[in-house]
Amino acid sequence: MNEKSKKKKAFRFLRDKWFYISLIIMILVIVGAFDYTFKKLDKFTRHGEEFPVPDMVGMNYEEALEVYKDELTFILLDSIYIKDFPEGAVYQQDPAAGQNVKKGRNIYITRTNVAPEIVKMPNLRNLSLRQAMVSLGSAGLKVDKLVFVDYFARNAVIEQKIKDKVVEPNDEVVKGSAVTLVVGLGKGSRKTNLPDLIGVNIEDVKNRINLASLNIGTEIFIDDGDFENLYVSRMEPEYSIETMVPLGSTVNVWYRSIKNFDFEWYKYEKFRRDSVVEAWKVKKYSADTIKYVIDSFNYILRNRTFSYDPEKRAMDMKMMYPRPVADKPFVSFEEFEDVDYEIDTTYFYDE
């Protein structure tokens, strides 16, 4: 048999109609299998079935559960008492309203109690301020403010009040109530150091201020966002290890979101400012010169955006600060290099 005959015999099946029928059946089976698999996958992942979460805050929890039970899976995290808020209503929800989710997504709910939970007021008299705060927290209560009065023991609790009314130990109060603590000024100095609040989360700020025998003042929110993302970016009075303020003073705080404000960069620049100042103190520069340096650095810290955006960061690097000289209103940080000290200020132009 010659080579040509062998080739004809090898491709004889191409003239067989059953070959093509089998091929078509095979292709249909493969396509069908793929189609079935992807449909099942879409159904499993609910592809394309996203919808915005409804706003249920203020809505009765049981009603929300009934209305949205087919779309969402409700998980009740906590029940709390909130004055002037509807009883048994949704107080917080996560994910928040408007976020796109798939059908069946877990939604975590905090609702208000139908009736306030009652607890007994602990006996705080003659406890230290720190001990009293711990006792209040254990009882489900919190500090409203500190009121300092003449008393021989500094930071010793004399009375506990709610809305200017004295509350006796074991009196029944609503859980979550804010308690005013009347504490002693003590003898000697009636001043205290400021706590450094920069970079502290909003949920810890008031506690730190109270532990320092101070009260929280005005809270300014520069950015919106969840509490877990909000941190102190500025405080007034400004923190210094040497600054002393009267007991019971107020501290104002500004909050920024860690999503918009580079706290690590900010704290690093503060550290460098303090390093420059300490170096100049060691070299015994005059108080006016050191104050000039501090004011200059502080101007930069207050006015830089400390943004993650490359363009804004570049603008930050070029920022000038006012100089208290009429004929030379502005000066760059490079001018510091004309002064004999060991800290290199060129870092203000470094990333």
Coordinates of C-alpha atoms in Angstrom, one line a residue:
M1 CA 0.0 0.0 0.0
N2 CA 1.5 3.3 -1.1
E3 CA 1.7 6.4 1.1
K4 CA -1.3 8.1 -0.7
S5 CA -3.6 5.1 0.1
K6 CA -2.6 5.2 3.7
K7 CA -3.6 8.9 4.0
K8 CA -7.0 8.2 2.4
K9 CA -7.7 5.4 4.8
A10 CA -6.6 7.5 7.8
F11 CA -9.1 10.3 7.1
R12 CA -11.9 8.1 6.0
F13 CA -13.8 8.9 9.2
L14 CA -14.3 12.4 8.0
R15 CA -16.8 11.1 5.5
D16 CA -18.8 9.3 8.2
K17 CA -21.9 11.3 9.2
W18 CA -21.9 9.6 12.7
F19 CA -18.6 11.2 13.4
Y20 CA -20.1 14.7 13.0
I21 CA -23.2 13.7 15.0
S22 CA -21.0 12.5 17.9
L23 CA -18.9 15.7 17.7
I24 CA -22.0 17.9 17.9
I25 CA -23.3 15.9 20.8
M26 CA -19.9 16.2 22.6
I27 CA -19.8 20.0 22.0
L28 CA -23.4 20.4 23.3
V29 CA -22.5 18.3 26.4
I30 CA -19.4 20.5 27.2
V31 CA -21.2 23.8 26.6
G32 CA -24.1 22.6 28.8
A33 CA -21.8 21.5 31.5
F34 CA -20.1 24.9 31.5
D35 CA -23.4 26.7 31.4
Y36 CA -24.7 24.7 34.4
T37 CA -21.5 25.2 36.4
F38 CA -21.5 29.0 35.9
K39 CA -25.2 29.3 36.7
K40 CA -24.7 27.4 39.9
L41 CA -21.6 29.5 40.7
D42 CA -23.6 32.7 40.1
K43 CA -26.4 31.4 42.3
F44 CA -23.9 30.5 45.1
T45 CA -22.1 33.8 45.0
R46 CA -25.4 35.8 44.2
H47 CA -23.5 37.5 41.4
G48 CA -25.2 40.7 40.3
E49 CA -27.7 40.7 43.2
E50 CA -26.2 43.5 45.3
F51 CA -28.5 46.1 46.7
P52 CA -28.1 49.1 49.1
V53 CA -28.6 48.5 52.8
P54 CA -31.8 50.3 54.0
D55 CA -31.6 52.9 56.7
M56 CA -33.1 51.3 59.7
V57 CA -31.9 53.6 62.5
G58 CA -34.9 54.8 64.5
M59 CA -37.0 52.0 63.1
N60 CA -38.6 49.5 65.5
Y61 CA -36.2 46.4 65.6
E62 CA -39.0 43.8 65.4
E63 CA -40.6 45.7 62.5
A64 CA -37.2 45.9 60.7
L65 CA -36.7 42.2 61.3
E66 CA -40.1 41.4 59.7
V67 CA -39.7 43.7 56.7
Y68 CA -36.1 42.8 55.7
K69 CA -35.8 39.2 57.0
D70 CA -35.7 37.8 53.4
E71 CA -32.9 40.1 52.3
L72 CA -30.7 40.3 55.4
T73 CA -29.6 38.2 58.3
F74 CA -30.0 40.1 61.5
I75 CA -27.5 39.7 64.4
L76 CA -28.3 41.6 67.6
L77 CA -25.1 42.8 69.2
D78 CA -26.3 44.8 72.2
S79 CA -29.3 46.4 73.8
I80 CA -28.7 49.8 75.4
Y81 CA -30.7 52.6 77.0
I82 CA -30.5 55.9 75.2
K83 CA -32.5 58.8 76.6
D84 CA -34.9 60.5 74.1
F85 CA -34.5 57.7 71.6
P86 CA -37.5 55.4 70.7
E87 CA -37.7 52.3 72.8
G88 CA -36.9 49.0 71.1
A89 CA -35.6 50.9 68.0
V90 CA -32.5 50.3 65.9
Y91 CA -29.8 52.6 67.3
Q92 CA -26.8 51.5 65.2
Q93 CA -26.4 49.2 62.2
D94 CA -23.3 47.8 60.4
P95 CA -23.0 47.9 57.4
A96 CA -24.3 51.5 57.3
A97 CA -27.3 52.5 55.2
G98 CA -26.5 52.9 51.5
Q99 CA -23.7 50.3 51.3
N100 CA -24.1 47.7 48.6
V101 CA -24.4 44.1 49.9
K102 CA -25.5 40.8 48.7
K103 CA -28.7 39.1 49.7
G104 CA -28.4 37.3 53.0
R105 CA -25.6 39.5 54.3
N106 CA -25.2 39.6 58.1
I107 CA -26.2 43.0 59.5
Y108 CA -25.2 43.8 63.1
I109 CA -27.7 45.7 65.1
T110 CA -27.5 47.7 68.4
R111 CA -31.0 48.5 69.6
T112 CA -32.4 50.5 72.5
N113 CA -33.9 48.8 75.5
V114 CA -37.6 48.8 75.9
A115 CA -37.0 49.9 79.5
P116 CA -33.7 51.3 81.0
E117 CA -31.5 48.9 82.8
I118 CA -31.1 49.9 86.5
V119 CA -27.8 49.6 88.5
K120 CA -26.7 50.6 92.0
M121 CA -24.5 53.5 92.5
P122 CA -21.1 52.3 94.0
N123 CA -19.7 54.0 97.0
L124 CA -17.0 56.3 95.6
R125 CA -16.4 58.5 98.6
N126 CA -12.7 58.8 99.7
L127 CA -11.6 56.7 96.7
S128 CA -8.9 58.1 94.5
L129 CA -10.0 59.5 91.2
R130 CA -8.5 56.6 89.4
Q131 CA -10.2 54.0 91.7
A132 CA -13.5 55.9 91.3
M133 CA -13.4 55.8 87.5
V134 CA -12.7 52.1 87.6
S135 CA -15.6 51.5 89.9
L136 CA -18.0 53.5 87.8
G137 CA -16.9 51.6 84.7
S138 CA -17.5 48.3 86.4
A139 CA -21.0 49.4 87.3
G140 CA -21.9 50.5 83.8
L141 CA -21.6 54.2 84.5
K142 CA -19.3 56.9 83.2
V143 CA -17.7 60.2 84.2
D144 CA -19.6 63.4 83.2
K145 CA -17.1 65.9 84.6
L146 CA -14.8 66.7 87.5
V147 CA -15.5 69.5 89.9
F148 CA -12.6 70.4 92.2
V149 CA -13.2 71.9 95.7
D150 CA -11.1 72.7 98.7
Y151 CA -10.3 69.4 100.5
F152 CA -7.1 68.2 102.1
A153 CA -6.7 65.1 99.9
R154 CA -5.8 65.7 96.3
N155 CA -8.0 63.8 93.8
A156 CA -10.0 62.2 96.6
V157 CA -13.7 61.8 95.7
I158 CA -16.0 63.7 98.1
E159 CA -19.4 63.3 96.4
Q160 CA -21.0 61.8 93.4
K161 CA -23.8 63.6 91.5
I162 CA -26.1 63.1 88.6
K163 CA -27.5 66.3 87.1
D164 CA -26.3 68.3 90.1
K165 CA -28.2 66.1 92.5
V166 CA -26.2 64.1 95.1
V167 CA -26.5 60.3 94.6
E168 CA -26.0 58.2 97.7
P169 CA -24.2 54.8 97.5
N170 CA -26.6 51.9 96.5
D171 CA -29.1 54.4 95.1
E172 CA -30.7 52.9 91.9
V173 CA -29.7 54.8 88.7
V174 CA -30.0 54.2 85.0
K175 CA -27.1 52.2 83.5
G176 CA -24.9 54.4 81.3
S177 CA -25.6 57.5 83.3
A178 CA -22.9 60.2 83.4
V179 CA -21.8 61.0 87.0
T180 CA -20.2 64.2 88.2
L181 CA -17.4 63.6 90.6
V182 CA -16.6 66.2 93.3
V183 CA -12.9 65.8 94.2
G184 CA -10.4 67.5 96.4
L185 CA -7.8 70.0 95.3
G186 CA -5.4 68.9 98.1
K187 CA -2.6 71.0 99.5
G188 CA 0.3 72.6 97.7
S189 CA 0.3 73.0 93.9
R190 CA -3.1 72.9 92.3
K191 CA -1.8 72.3 88.8
T192 CA -1.3 69.2 86.8
N193 CA 0.5 68.2 83.6
L194 CA -1.3 67.9 80.3
P195 CA -1.6 64.4 78.7
D196 CA -0.3 64.1 75.2
L197 CA -3.4 63.3 73.2
I198 CA -2.1 63.4 69.7
G199 CA -2.8 60.2 67.9
V200 CA -5.2 59.0 70.6
N201 CA -8.5 57.3 69.4
I202 CA -11.7 59.2 70.2
E203 CA -13.0 56.4 72.4
D204 CA -10.0 56.8 74.8
V205 CA -9.6 60.6 74.8
K206 CA -12.1 61.5 77.6
N207 CA -10.8 58.8 79.9
R208 CA -7.2 60.0 79.5
I209 CA -8.2 63.6 80.1
N210 CA -10.2 62.7 83.3
L211 CA -7.3 60.6 84.6
A212 CA -5.1 63.7 84.3
S213 CA -7.6 65.5 86.6
L214 CA -8.9 67.6 83.7
N215 CA -12.2 67.9 81.8
I216 CA -12.9 67.6 78.1
G217 CA -13.9 70.8 76.4
T218 CA -14.9 71.4 72.8
E219 CA -14.6 68.5 70.4
I220 CA -14.1 69.5 66.8
F221 CA -14.6 67.0 64.0
I222 CA -12.6 67.9 60.9
D223 CA -13.4 64.6 59.2
D224 CA -16.4 62.4 59.2
G225 CA -16.1 58.7 59.7
D226 CA -16.5 55.8 62.1
F227 CA -15.1 56.3 65.7
E228 CA -12.5 53.6 65.2
N229 CA -10.9 55.8 62.5
L230 CA -11.0 59.2 64.4
Y231 CA -7.9 60.3 66.3
V232 CA -6.8 63.5 67.9
S233 CA -4.7 65.7 65.5
R234 CA -4.6 68.8 67.7
M235 CA -5.2 69.8 71.3
E236 CA -5.6 73.1 73.1
P237 CA -3.7 73.9 75.3
E238 CA -0.9 72.4 73.2
Y239 CA 0.9 69.5 74.9
S240 CA 4.4 70.1 76.3
I241 CA 6.1 68.1 79.0
E242 CA 6.6 71.4 80.9
T243 CA 3.1 72.8 80.6
M244 CA 1.1 72.8 83.8
V245 CA -2.6 73.7 83.9
P246 CA -5.1 74.2 86.9
L247 CA -6.8 71.0 88.1
G248 CA -10.2 70.7 86.4
S249 CA -9.2 72.8 83.4
T250 CA -10.8 71.9 80.0
V251 CA -8.9 70.5 77.0
N252 CA -10.2 71.1 73.5
V253 CA -9.5 68.5 70.9
W254 CA -9.7 68.2 67.1
Y255 CA -10.3 64.9 65.4
R256 CA -9.0 63.7 62.0
S257 CA -9.5 60.4 60.3
I258 CA -6.5 58.1 59.8
K259 CA -7.8 57.6 56.3
N260 CA -7.1 61.3 55.5
F261 CA -4.4 62.4 58.0
D262 CA -0.9 60.8 58.2
F263 CA -0.5 60.6 62.0
E264 CA 2.9 58.8 61.8
W265 CA 4.4 61.6 59.8
Y266 CA 2.8 64.2 62.1
K267 CA 4.2 62.6 65.3
Y268 CA 7.6 62.2 63.6
E269 CA 7.8 65.9 62.8
K270 CA 6.8 66.7 66.4
F271 CA 9.6 64.5 67.6
R272 CA 12.0 66.3 65.4
R273 CA 10.8 69.7 66.6
D274 CA 11.4 68.6 70.2
S275 CA 14.9 67.3 69.3
V276 CA 15.8 70.7 67.8
V277 CA 14.6 72.5 70.9
E278 CA 16.5 70.2 73.3
A279 CA 19.6 70.6 71.2
W280 CA 19.4 74.4 71.4
K281 CA 18.7 74.3 75.1
V282 CA 21.9 72.3 75.6
K283 CA 23.8 74.9 73.6
K284 CA 22.2 77.5 75.9
Y285 CA 20.5 79.6 73.2
S286 CA 18.4 82.5 74.5
A287 CA 14.8 81.9 75.6
D288 CA 13.6 84.2 72.8
T289 CA 15.5 82.2 70.1
I290 CA 14.1 78.9 71.4
K291 CA 10.6 80.3 71.5
Y292 CA 11.0 81.5 67.9
V293 CA 12.0 78.0 66.8
I294 CA 9.1 76.4 68.7
D295 CA 6.6 78.9 67.2
S296 CA 7.9 78.4 63.8
F297 CA 7.7 74.6 63.9
N298 CA 4.3 74.8 65.5
Y299 CA 3.1 77.0 62.6
I300 CA 4.1 74.2 60.2
L301 CA 2.5 71.5 62.3
R302 CA -0.8 73.4 62.5
N303 CA -1.0 74.4 58.8
R304 CA 0.3 71.3 57.0
T305 CA -2.4 69.0 55.6
F306 CA -0.4 65.8 56.4
S307 CA -2.3 64.3 53.6
Y308 CA -1.5 61.1 51.8
D309 CA -2.1 62.8 48.5
P310 CA 1.2 63.3 46.6
E311 CA 0.4 66.8 45.4
K312 CA -0.7 68.0 48.9
R313 CA 2.4 66.4 50.4
A314 CA 4.6 68.3 47.9
M315 CA 2.8 71.6 48.9
D316 CA 3.4 70.8 52.5
M317 CA 7.1 70.5 51.9
K318 CA 7.2 74.0 50.4
M319 CA 5.3 75.6 53.2
M320 CA 6.8 78.7 54.7
Y321 CA 6.2 80.1 58.2
P322 CA 5.8 83.7 59.3
R323 CA 8.8 85.4 60.8
P324 CA 8.3 88.1 63.5
V325 CA 10.4 90.7 61.6
A326 CA 8.7 93.4 59.7
D327 CA 11.2 93.7 56.8
K328 CA 11.4 89.9 56.4
P329 CA 7.9 88.5 56.8
F330 CA 8.7 84.9 55.7
V331 CA 11.7 82.6 55.9
S332 CA 12.2 78.9 54.9
F333 CA 13.4 76.2 57.2
E334 CA 16.7 76.2 55.3
E335 CA 17.6 79.4 57.1
F336 CA 18.0 77.4 60.3
E337 CA 21.1 75.8 58.7
D338 CA 22.9 79.1 59.2
V339 CA 22.8 78.5 62.9
D340 CA 25.3 76.3 64.7
Y341 CA 23.4 73.3 66.0
E342 CA 23.6 69.6 65.4
I343 CA 20.1 68.8 64.1
D344 CA 19.8 68.8 60.3
T345 CA 16.6 70.6 59.3
T346 CA 16.6 69.4 55.7
Y347 CA 14.2 66.6 56.8
F348 CA 11.4 69.1 56.2
Y349 CA 12.0 68.4 52.5
D350 CA 12.3 64.7 52.9
E351 CA 9.5 62.2 52.3

